[in-house]
Coordinates of C-alpha atoms in Angstrom, one line a residue:
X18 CA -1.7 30.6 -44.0
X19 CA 2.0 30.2 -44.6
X20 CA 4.9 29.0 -42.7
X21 CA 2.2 26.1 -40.8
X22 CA 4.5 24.5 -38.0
X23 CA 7.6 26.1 -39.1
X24 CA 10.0 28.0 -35.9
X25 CA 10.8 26.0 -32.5
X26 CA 8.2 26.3 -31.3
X27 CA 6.0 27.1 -34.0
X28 CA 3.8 30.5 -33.4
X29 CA 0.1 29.4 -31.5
X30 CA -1.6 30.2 -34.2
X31 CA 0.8 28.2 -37.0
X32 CA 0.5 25.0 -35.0
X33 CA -1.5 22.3 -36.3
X34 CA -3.2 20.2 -34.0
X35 CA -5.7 17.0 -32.6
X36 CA -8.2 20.0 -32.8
X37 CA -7.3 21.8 -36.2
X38 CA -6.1 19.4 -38.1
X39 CA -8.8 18.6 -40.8
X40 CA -9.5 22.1 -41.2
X41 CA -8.5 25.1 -43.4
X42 CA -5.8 26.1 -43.7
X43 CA -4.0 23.4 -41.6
X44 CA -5.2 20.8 -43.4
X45 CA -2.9 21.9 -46.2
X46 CA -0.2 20.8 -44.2
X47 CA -1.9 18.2 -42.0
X48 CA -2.8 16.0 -45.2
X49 CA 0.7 15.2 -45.9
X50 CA 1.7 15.0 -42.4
X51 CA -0.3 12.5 -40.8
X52 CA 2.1 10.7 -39.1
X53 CA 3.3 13.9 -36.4
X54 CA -0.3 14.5 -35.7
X55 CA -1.5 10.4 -35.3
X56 CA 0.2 7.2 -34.5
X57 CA 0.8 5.1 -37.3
X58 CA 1.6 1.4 -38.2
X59 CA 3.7 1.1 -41.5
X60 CA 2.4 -0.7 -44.9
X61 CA 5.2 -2.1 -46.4
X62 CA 6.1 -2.2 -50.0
X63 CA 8.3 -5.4 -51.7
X64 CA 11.8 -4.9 -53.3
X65 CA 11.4 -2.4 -55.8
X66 CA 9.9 -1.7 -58.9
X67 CA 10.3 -0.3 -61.9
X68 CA 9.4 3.3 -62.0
X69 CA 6.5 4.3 -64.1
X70 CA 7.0 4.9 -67.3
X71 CA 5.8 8.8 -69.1
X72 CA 4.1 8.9 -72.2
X73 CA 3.9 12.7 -71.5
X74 CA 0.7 14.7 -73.2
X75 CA -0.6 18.0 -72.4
X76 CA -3.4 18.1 -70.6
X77 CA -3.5 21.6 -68.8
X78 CA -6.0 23.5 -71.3
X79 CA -8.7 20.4 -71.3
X80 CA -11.7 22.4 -70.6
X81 CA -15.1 21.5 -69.1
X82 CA -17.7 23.0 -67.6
X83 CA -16.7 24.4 -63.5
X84 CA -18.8 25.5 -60.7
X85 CA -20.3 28.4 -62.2
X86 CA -21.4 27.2 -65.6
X87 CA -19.1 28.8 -67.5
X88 CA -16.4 26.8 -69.1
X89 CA -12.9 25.5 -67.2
X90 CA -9.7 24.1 -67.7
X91 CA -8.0 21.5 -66.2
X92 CA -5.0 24.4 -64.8
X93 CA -7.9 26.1 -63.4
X94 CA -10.0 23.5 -61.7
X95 CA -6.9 22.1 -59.8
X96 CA -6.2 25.9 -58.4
X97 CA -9.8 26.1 -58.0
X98 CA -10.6 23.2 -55.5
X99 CA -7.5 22.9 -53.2
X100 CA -5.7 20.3 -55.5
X101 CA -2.2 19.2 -54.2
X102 CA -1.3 16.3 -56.4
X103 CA -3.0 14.8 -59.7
X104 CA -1.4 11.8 -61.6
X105 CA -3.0 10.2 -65.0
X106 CA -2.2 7.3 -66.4
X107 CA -3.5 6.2 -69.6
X108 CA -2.4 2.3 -70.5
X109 CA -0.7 2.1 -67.4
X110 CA 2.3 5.1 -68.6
X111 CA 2.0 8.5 -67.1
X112 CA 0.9 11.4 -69.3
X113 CA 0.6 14.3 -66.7
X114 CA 1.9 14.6 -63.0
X115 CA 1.4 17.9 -61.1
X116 CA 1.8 18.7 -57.2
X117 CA 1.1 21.8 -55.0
X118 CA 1.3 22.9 -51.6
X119 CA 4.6 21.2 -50.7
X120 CA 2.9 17.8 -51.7
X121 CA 5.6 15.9 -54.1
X122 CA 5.7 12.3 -56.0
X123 CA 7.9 11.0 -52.4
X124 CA 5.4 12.6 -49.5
X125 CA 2.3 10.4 -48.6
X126 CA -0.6 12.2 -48.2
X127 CA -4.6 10.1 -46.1
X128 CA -7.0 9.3 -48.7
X129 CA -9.3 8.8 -46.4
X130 CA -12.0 6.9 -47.6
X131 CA -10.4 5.8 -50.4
X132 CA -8.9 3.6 -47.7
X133 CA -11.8 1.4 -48.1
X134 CA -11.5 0.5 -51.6
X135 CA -8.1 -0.8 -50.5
X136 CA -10.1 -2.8 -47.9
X137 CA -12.5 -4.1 -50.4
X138 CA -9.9 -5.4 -52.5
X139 CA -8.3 -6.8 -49.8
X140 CA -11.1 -9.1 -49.0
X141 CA -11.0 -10.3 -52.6
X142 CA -7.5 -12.0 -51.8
X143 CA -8.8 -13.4 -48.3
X144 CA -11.8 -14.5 -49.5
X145 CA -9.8 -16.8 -52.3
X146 CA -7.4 -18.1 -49.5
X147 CA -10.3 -19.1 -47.6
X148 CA -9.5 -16.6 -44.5
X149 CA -12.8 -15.0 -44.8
X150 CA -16.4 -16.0 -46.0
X151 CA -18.7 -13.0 -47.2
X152 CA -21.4 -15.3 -46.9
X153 CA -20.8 -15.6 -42.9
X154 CA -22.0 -13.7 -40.2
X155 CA -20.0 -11.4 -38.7
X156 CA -20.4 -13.0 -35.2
X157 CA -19.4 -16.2 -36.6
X158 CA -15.3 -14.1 -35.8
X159 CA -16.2 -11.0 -33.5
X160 CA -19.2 -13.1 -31.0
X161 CA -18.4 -9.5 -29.2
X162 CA -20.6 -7.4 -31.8
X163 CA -23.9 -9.4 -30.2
X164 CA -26.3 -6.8 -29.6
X165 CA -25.1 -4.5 -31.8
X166 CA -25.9 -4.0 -36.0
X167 CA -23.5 -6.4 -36.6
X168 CA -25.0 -9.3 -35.0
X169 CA -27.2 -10.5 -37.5
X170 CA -25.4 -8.9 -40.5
X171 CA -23.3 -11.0 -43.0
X172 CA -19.7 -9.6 -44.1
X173 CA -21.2 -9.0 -47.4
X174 CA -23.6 -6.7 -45.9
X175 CA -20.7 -4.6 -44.3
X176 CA -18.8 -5.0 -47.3
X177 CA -21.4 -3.3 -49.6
X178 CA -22.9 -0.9 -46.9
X179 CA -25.4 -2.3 -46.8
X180 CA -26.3 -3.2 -42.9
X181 CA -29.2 -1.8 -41.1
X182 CA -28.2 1.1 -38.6
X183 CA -29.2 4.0 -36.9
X184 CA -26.3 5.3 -37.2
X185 CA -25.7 8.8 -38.8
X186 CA -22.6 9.5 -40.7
X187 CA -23.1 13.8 -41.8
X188 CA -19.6 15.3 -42.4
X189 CA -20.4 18.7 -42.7
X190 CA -22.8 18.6 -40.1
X191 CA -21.0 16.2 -37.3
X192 CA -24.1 14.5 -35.7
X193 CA -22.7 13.0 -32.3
X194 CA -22.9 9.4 -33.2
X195 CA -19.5 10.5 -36.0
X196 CA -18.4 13.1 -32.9
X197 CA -18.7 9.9 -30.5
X198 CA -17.0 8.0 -33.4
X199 CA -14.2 10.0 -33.9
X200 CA -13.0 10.5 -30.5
X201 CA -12.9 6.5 -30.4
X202 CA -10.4 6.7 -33.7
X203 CA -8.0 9.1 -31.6
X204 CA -8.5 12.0 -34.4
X205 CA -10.2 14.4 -31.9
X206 CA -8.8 15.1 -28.6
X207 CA -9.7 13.4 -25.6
X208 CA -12.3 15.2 -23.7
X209 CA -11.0 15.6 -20.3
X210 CA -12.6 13.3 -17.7
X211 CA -14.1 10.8 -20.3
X212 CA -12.0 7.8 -20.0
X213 CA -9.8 6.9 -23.2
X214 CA -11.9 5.7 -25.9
X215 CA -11.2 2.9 -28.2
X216 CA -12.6 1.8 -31.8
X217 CA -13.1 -2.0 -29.9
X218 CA -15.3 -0.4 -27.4
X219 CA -16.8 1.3 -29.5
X220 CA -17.7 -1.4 -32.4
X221 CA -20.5 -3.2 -30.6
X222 CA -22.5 0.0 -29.4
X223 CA -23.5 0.5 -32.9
X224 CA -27.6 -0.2 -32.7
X225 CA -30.0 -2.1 -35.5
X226 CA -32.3 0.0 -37.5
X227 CA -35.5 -0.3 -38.5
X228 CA -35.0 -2.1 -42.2
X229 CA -34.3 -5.3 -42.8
X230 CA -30.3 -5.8 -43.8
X231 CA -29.5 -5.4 -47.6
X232 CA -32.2 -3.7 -48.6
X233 CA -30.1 -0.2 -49.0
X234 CA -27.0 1.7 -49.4
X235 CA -26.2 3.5 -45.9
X236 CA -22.9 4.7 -46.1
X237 CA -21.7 4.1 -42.3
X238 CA -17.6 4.2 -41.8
X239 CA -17.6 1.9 -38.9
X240 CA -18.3 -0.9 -40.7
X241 CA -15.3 -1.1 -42.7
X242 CA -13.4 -0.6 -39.0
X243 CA -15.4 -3.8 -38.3
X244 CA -14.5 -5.7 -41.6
X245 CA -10.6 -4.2 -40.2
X246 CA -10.8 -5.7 -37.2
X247 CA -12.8 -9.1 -38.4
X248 CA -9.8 -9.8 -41.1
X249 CA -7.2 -9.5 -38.1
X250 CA -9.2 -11.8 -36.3
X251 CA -9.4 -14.2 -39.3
X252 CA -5.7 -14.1 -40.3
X253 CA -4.2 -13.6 -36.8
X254 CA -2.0 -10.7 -38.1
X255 CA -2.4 -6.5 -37.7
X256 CA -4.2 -5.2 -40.6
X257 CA -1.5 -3.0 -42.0
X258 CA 0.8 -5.9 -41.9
X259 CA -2.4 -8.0 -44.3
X260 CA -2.3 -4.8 -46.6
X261 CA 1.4 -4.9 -47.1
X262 CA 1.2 -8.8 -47.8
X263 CA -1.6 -9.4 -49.8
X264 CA -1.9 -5.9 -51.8
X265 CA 0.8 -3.1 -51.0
X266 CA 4.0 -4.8 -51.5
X267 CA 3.0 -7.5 -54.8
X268 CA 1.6 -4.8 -56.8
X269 CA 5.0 -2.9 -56.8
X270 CA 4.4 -0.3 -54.6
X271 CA 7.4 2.3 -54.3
X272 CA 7.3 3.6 -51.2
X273 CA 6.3 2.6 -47.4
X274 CA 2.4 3.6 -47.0
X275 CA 0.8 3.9 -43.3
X276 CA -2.2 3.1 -41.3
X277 CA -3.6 5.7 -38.3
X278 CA -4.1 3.9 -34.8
X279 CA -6.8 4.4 -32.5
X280 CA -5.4 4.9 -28.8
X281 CA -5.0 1.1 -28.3
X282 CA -3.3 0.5 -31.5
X283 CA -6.4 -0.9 -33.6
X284 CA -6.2 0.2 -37.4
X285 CA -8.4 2.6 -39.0
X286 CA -9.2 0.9 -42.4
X287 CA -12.3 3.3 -42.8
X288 CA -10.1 6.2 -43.5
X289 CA -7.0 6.5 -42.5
X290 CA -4.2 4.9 -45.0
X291 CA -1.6 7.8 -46.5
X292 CA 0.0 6.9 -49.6
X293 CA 2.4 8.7 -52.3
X294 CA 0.3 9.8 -55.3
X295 CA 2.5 7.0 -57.5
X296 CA 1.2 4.1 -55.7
X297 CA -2.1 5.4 -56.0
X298 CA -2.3 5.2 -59.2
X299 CA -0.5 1.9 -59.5
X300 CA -3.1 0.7 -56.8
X301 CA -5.9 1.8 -59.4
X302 CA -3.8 0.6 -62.6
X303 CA -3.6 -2.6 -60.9
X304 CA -7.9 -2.9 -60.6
X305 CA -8.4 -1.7 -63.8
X306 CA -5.5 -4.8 -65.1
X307 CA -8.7 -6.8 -63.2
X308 CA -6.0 -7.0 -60.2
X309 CA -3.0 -7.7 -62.6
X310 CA 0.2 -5.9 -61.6
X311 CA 4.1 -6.3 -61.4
X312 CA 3.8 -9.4 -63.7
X313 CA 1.4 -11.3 -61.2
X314 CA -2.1 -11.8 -60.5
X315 CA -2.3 -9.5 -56.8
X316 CA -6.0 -9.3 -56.7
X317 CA -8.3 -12.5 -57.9
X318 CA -9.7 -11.2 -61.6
X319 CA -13.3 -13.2 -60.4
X320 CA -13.1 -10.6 -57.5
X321 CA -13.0 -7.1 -59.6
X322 CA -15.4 -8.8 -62.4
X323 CA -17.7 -9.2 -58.7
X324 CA -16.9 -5.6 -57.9
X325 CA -18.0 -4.3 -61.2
X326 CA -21.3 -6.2 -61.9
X327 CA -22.8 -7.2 -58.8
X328 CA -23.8 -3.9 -57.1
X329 CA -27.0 -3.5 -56.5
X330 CA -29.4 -1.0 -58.3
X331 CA -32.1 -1.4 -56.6
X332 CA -30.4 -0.7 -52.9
X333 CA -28.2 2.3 -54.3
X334 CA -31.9 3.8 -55.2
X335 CA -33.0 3.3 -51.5
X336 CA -29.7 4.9 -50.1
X337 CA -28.2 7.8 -49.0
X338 CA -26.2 8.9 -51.7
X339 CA -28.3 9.1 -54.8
X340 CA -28.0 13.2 -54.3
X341 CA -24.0 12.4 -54.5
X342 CA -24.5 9.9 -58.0
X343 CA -27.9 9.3 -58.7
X344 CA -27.4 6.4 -60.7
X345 CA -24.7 4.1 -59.5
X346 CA -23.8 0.8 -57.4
X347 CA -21.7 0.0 -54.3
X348 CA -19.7 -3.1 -54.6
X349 CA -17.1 -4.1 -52.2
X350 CA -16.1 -0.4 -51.4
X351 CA -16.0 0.8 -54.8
X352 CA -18.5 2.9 -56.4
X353 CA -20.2 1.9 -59.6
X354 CA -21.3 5.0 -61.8
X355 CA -24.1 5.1 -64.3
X356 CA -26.1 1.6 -65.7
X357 CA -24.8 -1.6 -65.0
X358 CA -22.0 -2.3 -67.9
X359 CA -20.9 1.3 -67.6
X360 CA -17.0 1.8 -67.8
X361 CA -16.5 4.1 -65.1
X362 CA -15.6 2.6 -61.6
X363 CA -13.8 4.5 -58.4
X364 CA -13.0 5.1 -54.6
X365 CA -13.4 8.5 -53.2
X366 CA -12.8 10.4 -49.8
X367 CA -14.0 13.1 -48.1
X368 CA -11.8 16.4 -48.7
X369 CA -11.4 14.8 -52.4
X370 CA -9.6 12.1 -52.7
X371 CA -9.8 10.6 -55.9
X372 CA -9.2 7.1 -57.6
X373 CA -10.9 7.2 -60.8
X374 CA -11.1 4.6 -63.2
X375 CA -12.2 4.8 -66.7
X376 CA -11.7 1.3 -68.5
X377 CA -12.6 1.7 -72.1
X378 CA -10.5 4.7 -72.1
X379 CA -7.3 2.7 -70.1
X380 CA -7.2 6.1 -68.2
X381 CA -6.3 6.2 -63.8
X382 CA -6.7 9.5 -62.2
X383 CA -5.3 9.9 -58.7
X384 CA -6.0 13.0 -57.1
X385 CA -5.4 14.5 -53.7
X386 CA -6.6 17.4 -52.6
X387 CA -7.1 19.4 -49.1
X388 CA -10.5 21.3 -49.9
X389 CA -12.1 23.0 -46.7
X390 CA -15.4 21.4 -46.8
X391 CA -15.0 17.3 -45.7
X392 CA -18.4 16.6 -48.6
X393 CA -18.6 19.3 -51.2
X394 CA -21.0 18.0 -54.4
X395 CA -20.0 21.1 -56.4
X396 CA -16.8 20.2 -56.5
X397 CA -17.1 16.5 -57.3
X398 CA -19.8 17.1 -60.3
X399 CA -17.3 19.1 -61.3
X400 CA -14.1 17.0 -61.5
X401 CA -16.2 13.6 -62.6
X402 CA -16.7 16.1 -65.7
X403 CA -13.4 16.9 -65.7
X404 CA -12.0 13.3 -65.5
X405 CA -14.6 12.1 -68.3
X406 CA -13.4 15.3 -71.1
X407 CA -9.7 14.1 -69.6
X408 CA -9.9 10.3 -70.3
X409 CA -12.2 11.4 -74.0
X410 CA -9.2 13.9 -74.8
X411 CA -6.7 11.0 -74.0
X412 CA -8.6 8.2 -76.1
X413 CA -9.3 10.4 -78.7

């Protein structure tokens, strides 16, 4: 649908809204316009830094197998699954940039949950300044998640999603523990009647399940809000102002990323950062550097070597996602794919988002996209084919 929220007042059916906003064809325009829809807290960036540098190559007629079998390009793929913006660096120097849909290298556009790799690097730097322990329990900073999951959980457990819950997290099929969960983010409107819900209040009603904690992967979104709100209470300081510090602004980022707010101001680390495509990929250059960046150490090397080799096998095989990547590990909010050792490392969102990371190949994909369906497997298997012939063509 063109022309979304253009005229004053925009046409009823143009406007994009609480209640339209993650879906076709508003999302098109929604994506890169969080901040009208959402209140926002700002993640700062440092003085600035050099621009990347192009080491242009043409990528466009890479081919690989799409949806239907039969053979793809790169050109077509993008078209194909709602891309707006794809960015590839290979040894940190860009070799292809491409935007659609009113999406350029200056607009920020939610990566939802790649938001929580950004978290689990985060902890990396607070866990080496001694503001958190992943060892402790998470009632040892928030005493008010007793009675909930979290009370006899340890911040590693929420850190590799790994804590018991009955909790269910289905995007396509919203069960009403996520519908209950997003009207506590402020992303849904507020029913009328129901008093204004809040991600605080909401926290600590999230029950214990039946297996013991760490014994497998169960992807549940809340527990990076937790692991949000537990670093605030560690530090003292908002989370989007611990972002900016610790990993936004000494990596080099170019341009001012931001944070959604639930009603009562709490950050939504599970989801909802927006970022320019460019510092995307500088975000991902910087882990595959093992956290080097802007002539500095941002990220504690020890911390990525942790992220890459200490995932569990064993609990990915017991989880919920082995339909998604059948073999892989969870470490610290980053996905694992293939054996232990394997090269291939990344954070992904729902609607795909993409930060893939390819070492031996010194290749970083970022990819945004606003695809209709939140989970859609097709199109993933797809494009981790297409990043793998991408980074082979580039090494080649």
């Amino acid at each position: 649908m063109p022309n979304l929220m253009s005229g004053f007042p925009p046409a009823p059916d143009r406007q994009v809204t609480l209640a339209n906003w993650r879906k076709n064809p508003f999302s098109r325009w929604a994506f890169r316009n969080v901040r009208q829809l959402l209140p926002t807290a700002p993640i700062k960036p440092g003085t600035a830094s050099p621009p990347l540098r192009e080491d242009l190559r043409d990528i466009e007629i890479i081919s690989f197998e799409g949806l239907d079998g039969r053979e793809t390009t790169v050109r077509d793929a993008r078209l194909a699954s709602f891309t707006d913006g794809m960015l590839i660096l290979r040894g940190g120097r860009i070799v292809s940039e491409w935007y659609h849909n009113g999406l350029d290298a200056e607009t920020s556009h939610i990566c939802f949950s790649v938001s929580k790799s950004i978290l689990g690097t985060l902890a990396g730097v607070l866990t080496e300044r001694e503001i958190i322990d992943p060892d402790a329990l998470v009632i040892d900073y928030l005493p008010e998640m007793k009675g909930s999951a979290y009370e006899t959980a340890t911040v590693r457990h929420l850190l590799d999603m790994t804590v018991s819950t009955s909790y269910h997290e289905e995007f396509n099929n919203p069960s009403q523990d996520l519908l209950r969960y997003r009207a506590a983010t402020g992303w849904d409107p507020q029913q009328q009647g129901m008093p204004s819900p809040d991600l605080r209040k909401f926290l600590p009603t999230i029950p214990l399940g039946s297996d013991p904690h760490g014994a497998k992967v169960n992807y549940v979104t809340p527990n990076t809000d937790t692991l949000g709100w537990l670093f605030e209470r560690a530090s003292g300081r908002p989370y989007a102002q611990l972002v900016s510090e610790f990993v936004w602004a000494p990596m080099g980022a170019d341009a001012e990323a931001n944070m959604t707010l639930d009603p009562f101001g709490m950050a939504r680390p599970g989801g909802g950062i927006s970022a320019t495509l460019p510092d995307l990929a500088r975000f991902g250059e910087m882990m595959r550097r093992r956290g080097f960046a802007n002539g500095r150490q941002v990220v504690p090397g020890w911390w990525v070597d942790d992220i890459r080799r200490n995932g569990s096998v064993e609990a990915w095989k017991q989880g919920c996602m082995t339909d998604a990547f059948p073999v892989a590990q969870y470490r610290s909010k980053w996905y694992n794919l293939g054996a232990p050792g394997s090269a291939i490392f990344f954070g992904v969102g729902i609607h795909g988002q993409w930060i893939y990371i390819d070492e031996r190949a010194e290749t970083v994909i970022a990819r945004f996209s606003s695809q209709p369906d939140p989970m859609d497997l097709p199109l993933d298997h797809m494009w981790l084919r297409g990043y793998d012939a991408i980074a082979r063509r580039l090494s080649s």
